[in-house]
Short mmCIF file of C-alpha atoms in Angstrom, two decimals:
data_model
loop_
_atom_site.label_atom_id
_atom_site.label_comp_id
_atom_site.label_asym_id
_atom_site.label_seq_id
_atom_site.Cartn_x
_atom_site.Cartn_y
_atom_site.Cartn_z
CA UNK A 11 -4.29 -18.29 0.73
CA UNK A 12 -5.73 -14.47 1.69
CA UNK A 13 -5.91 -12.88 -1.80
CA UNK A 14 -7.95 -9.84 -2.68
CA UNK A 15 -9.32 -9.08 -6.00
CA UNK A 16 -10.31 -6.02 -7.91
CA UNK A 17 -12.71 -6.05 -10.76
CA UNK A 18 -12.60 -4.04 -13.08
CA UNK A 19 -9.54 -3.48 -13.87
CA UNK A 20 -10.00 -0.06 -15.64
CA UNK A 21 -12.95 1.93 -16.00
CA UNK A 22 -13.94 4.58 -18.28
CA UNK A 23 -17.08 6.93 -16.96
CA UNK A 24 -18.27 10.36 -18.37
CA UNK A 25 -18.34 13.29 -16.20
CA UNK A 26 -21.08 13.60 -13.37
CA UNK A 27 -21.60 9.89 -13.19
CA UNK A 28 -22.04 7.78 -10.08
CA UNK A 29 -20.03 4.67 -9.96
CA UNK A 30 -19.05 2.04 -7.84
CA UNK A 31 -15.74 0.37 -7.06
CA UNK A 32 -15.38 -3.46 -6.14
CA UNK A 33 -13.13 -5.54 -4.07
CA UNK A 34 -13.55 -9.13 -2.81
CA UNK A 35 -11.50 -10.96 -0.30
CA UNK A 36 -11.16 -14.68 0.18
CA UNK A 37 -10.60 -14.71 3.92
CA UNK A 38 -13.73 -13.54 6.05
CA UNK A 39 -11.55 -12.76 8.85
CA UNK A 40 -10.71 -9.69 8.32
CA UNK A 41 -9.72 -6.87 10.81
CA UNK A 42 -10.14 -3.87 8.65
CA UNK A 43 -9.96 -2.68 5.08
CA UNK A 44 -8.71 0.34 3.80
CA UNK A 45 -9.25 1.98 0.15
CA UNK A 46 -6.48 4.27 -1.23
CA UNK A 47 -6.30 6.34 -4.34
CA UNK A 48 -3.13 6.41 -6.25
CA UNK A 49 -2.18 8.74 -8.99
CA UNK A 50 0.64 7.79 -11.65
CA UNK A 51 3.73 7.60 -9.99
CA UNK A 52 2.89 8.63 -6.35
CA UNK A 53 2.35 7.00 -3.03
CA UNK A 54 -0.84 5.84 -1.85
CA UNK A 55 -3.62 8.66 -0.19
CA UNK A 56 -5.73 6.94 2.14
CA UNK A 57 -9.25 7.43 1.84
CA UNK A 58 -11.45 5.43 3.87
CA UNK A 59 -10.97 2.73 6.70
CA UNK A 60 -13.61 0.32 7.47
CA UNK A 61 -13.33 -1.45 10.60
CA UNK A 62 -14.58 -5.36 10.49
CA UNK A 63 -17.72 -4.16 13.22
CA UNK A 64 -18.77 -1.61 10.64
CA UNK A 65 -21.08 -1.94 7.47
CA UNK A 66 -20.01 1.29 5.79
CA UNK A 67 -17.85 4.79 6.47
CA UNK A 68 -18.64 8.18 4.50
CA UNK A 69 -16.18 11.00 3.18
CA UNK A 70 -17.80 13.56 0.97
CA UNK A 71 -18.61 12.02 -2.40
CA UNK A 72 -17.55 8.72 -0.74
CA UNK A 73 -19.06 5.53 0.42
CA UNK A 74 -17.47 2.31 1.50
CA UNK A 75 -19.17 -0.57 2.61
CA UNK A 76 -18.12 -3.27 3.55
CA UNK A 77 -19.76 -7.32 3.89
CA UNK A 78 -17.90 -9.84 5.94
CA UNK A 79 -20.02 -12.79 4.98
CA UNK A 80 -19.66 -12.12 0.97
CA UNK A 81 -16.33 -11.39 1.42
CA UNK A 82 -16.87 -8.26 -0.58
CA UNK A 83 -16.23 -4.11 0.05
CA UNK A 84 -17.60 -1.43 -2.27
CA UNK A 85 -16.35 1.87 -2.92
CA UNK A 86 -18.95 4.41 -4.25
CA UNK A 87 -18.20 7.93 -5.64
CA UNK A 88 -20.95 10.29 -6.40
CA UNK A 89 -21.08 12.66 -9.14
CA UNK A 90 -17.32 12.26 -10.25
CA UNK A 91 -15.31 14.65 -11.55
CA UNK A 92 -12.17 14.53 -13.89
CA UNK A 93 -9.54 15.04 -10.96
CA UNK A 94 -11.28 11.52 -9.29
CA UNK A 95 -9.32 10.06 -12.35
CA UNK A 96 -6.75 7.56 -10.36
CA UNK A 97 -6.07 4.74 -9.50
CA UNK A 98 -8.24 2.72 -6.21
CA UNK A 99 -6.29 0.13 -4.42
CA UNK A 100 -8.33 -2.01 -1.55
CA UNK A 101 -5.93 -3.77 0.92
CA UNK A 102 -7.57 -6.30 3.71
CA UNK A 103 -5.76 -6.44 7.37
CA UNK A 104 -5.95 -9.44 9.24
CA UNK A 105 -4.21 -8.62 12.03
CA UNK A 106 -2.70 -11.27 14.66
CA UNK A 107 0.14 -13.03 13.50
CA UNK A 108 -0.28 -11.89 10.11
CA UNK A 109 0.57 -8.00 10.32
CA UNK A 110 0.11 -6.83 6.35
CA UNK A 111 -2.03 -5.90 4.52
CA UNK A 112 -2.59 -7.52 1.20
CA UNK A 113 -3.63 -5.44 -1.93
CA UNK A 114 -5.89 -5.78 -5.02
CA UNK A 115 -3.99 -4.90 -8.40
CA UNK A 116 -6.46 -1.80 -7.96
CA UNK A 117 -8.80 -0.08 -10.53
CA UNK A 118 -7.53 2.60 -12.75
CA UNK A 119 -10.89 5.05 -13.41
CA UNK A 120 -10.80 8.09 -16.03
CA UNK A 121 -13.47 10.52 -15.54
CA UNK A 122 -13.56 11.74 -18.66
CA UNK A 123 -15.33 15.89 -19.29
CA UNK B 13 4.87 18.21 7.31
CA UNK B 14 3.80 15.45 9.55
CA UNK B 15 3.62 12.62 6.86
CA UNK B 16 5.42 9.19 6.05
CA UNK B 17 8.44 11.04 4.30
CA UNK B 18 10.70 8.83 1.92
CA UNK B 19 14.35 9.56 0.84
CA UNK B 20 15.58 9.42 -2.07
CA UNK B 21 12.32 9.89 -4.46
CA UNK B 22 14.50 8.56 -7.05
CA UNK B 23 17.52 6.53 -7.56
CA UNK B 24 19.27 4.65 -10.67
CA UNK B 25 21.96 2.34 -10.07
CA UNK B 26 23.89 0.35 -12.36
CA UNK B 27 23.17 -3.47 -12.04
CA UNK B 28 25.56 -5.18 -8.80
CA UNK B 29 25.50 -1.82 -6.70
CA UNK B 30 24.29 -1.54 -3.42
CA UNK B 31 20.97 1.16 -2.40
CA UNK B 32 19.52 2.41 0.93
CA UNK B 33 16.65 3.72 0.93
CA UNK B 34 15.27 5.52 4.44
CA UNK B 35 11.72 5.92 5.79
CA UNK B 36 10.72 8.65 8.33
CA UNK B 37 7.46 6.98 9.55
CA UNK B 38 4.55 9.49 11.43
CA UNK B 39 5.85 10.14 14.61
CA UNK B 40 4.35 7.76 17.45
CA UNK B 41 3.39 5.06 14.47
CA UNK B 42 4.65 1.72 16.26
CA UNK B 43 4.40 -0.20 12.98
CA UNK B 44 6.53 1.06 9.85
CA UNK B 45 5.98 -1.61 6.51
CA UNK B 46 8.12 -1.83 3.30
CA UNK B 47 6.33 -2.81 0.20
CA UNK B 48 7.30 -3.26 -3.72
CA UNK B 49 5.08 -2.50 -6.59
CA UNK B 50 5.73 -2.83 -10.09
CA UNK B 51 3.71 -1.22 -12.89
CA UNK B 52 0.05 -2.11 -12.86
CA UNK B 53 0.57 -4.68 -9.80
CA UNK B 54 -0.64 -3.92 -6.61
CA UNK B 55 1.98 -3.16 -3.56
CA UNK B 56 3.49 -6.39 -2.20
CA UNK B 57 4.45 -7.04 1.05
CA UNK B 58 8.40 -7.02 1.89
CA UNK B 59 8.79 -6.96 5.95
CA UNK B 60 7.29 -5.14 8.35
CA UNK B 61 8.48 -3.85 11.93
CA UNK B 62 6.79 -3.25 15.58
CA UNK B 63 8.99 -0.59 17.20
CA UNK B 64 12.38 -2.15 16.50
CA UNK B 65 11.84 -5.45 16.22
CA UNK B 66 11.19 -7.01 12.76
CA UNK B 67 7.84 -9.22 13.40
CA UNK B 68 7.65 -10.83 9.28
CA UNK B 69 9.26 -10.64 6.44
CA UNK B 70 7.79 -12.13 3.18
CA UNK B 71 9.95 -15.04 0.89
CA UNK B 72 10.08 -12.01 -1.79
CA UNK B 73 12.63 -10.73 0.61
CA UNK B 74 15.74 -12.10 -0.27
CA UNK B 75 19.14 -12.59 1.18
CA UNK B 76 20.15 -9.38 -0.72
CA UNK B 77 17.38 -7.36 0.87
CA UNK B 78 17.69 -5.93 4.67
CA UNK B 79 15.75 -4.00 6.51
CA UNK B 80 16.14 -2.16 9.93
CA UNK B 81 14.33 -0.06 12.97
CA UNK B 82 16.60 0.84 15.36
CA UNK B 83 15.32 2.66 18.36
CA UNK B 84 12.30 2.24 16.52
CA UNK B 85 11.78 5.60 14.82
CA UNK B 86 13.11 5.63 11.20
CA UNK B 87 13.56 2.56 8.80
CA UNK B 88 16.42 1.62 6.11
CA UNK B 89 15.98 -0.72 3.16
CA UNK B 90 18.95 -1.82 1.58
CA UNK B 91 19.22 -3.94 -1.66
CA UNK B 92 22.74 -5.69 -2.00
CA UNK B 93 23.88 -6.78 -5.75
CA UNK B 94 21.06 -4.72 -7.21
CA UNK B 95 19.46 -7.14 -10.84
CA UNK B 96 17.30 -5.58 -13.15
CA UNK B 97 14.34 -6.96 -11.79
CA UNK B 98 14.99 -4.92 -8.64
CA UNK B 99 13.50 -2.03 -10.14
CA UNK B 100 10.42 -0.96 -9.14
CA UNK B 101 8.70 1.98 -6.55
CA UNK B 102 9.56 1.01 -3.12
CA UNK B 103 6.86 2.49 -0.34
CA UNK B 104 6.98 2.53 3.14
CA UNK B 105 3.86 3.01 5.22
CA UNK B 106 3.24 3.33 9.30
CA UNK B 107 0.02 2.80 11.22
CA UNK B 108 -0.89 2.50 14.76
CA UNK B 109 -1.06 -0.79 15.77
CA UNK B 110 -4.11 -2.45 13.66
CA UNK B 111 -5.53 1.12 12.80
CA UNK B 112 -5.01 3.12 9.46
CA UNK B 113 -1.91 2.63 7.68
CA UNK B 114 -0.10 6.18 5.86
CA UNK B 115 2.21 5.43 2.96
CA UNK B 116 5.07 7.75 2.02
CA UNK B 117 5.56 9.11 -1.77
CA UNK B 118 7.80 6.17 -2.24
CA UNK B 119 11.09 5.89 -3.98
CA UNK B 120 11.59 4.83 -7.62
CA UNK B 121 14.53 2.42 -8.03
CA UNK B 122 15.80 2.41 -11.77
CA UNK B 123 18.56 -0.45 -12.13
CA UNK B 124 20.55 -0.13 -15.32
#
């Protein structure tokens, strides 16, 4: 069974602190994955999408990577601020006959000032 | 706007009503998904569609639960007989095919 985990759960960092996000996936085969951020009671923003042929993508503060052979994706944000405060959600697409993607229960991050 | 858009943004229904929810996907998006979430769960799968035609749709789908695409541009989600544990945010998302998927704002589905 494809299953993708999120650990922690919740984190709590100070202001100005780097920190990193992590998501594992069972299934190696994987076409792409895709972080989102969600805030409380709001769709999903898409922030980065990491194709399976690529090790890492960049936007601003952030930095996926991703490892096919671990099973594992990372999502770092540099010097955070209180408005990262969210929600992160990684989903893993598999593509051919399986069309959705499947989502960690996410991590909820304060940034607290 | 050029985004997933998702109408209503709310709706409570008293239990054993029927809903319909509608999703406006980006505009040239050939695949349009439907997925539930409940508080503190990740979104979970309900059916997704390729231009009109409705390629999977997951066993949390029941017989009460429909979805359509015609002409493959907007979607409709309808819950028959709506139970308690029917409420939840509903979100609809649209990608091109095997590329970066958008999600709308979502609709929040109160059964009473």
């Amino acid at each position: 069974k494809q299953e993708v985990t999120q650990i922690p759960a919740a984190l709590s960092v100070p202001e100005g602190e780097n920190l990193v996000l992590n998501c594992s996936f069972t299934d190696s085969a994987i076409y792409n994955l895709q972080w989102f951020r969600q805030d409380p009671g709001k769709g999903l923003t898409s922030l980065l999408l990491i194709q399976s042929s690529q090790r890492e993508q960049t936007s601003g503060r952030l930095n996926a990577s991703l490892d096919k052979s671990s099973g594992r994706s990372t999502l770092y944000i540099a010097a955070s601020q209180p408005g990262d405060s969210a929600t992160y959600l990684c989903a893993a697409f598999y593509g051919g006959s399986q069309g959705n993607l499947i989502f960690g229960k996410g991590t909820k991050l304060s940034v607290k000032p | 706007d050029t985004g997933v858009s998702q109408n209503p943004r709310h709706k409570i229904t008293k239990r054993g009503q029927n809903v319909t929810f509608r999703c406006d996907p980006i505009s040239e998006h050939n695949r349009l998904y439907w997925y539930r979430q409940t508080l503190g769960q990740g979104p979970e799968f309900l059916t997704y569609f390729q231009n009109e035609a409705q390629l999977e749709k997951s066993r949390l789908l029941s017989d009460r639960f429909s979805a359509e695409r015609p002409k493959g541009s907007f979607s409709t989600l309808e819950i028959q007989r709506t139970e308690q544990g029917d409420s939840a945010m509903y979100l609809c998302a649209s990608s091109p095919r095997g590329a970066e998927a958008f999600f709308g704002q979502g609709t929040r589905l109160t059964v009473v």
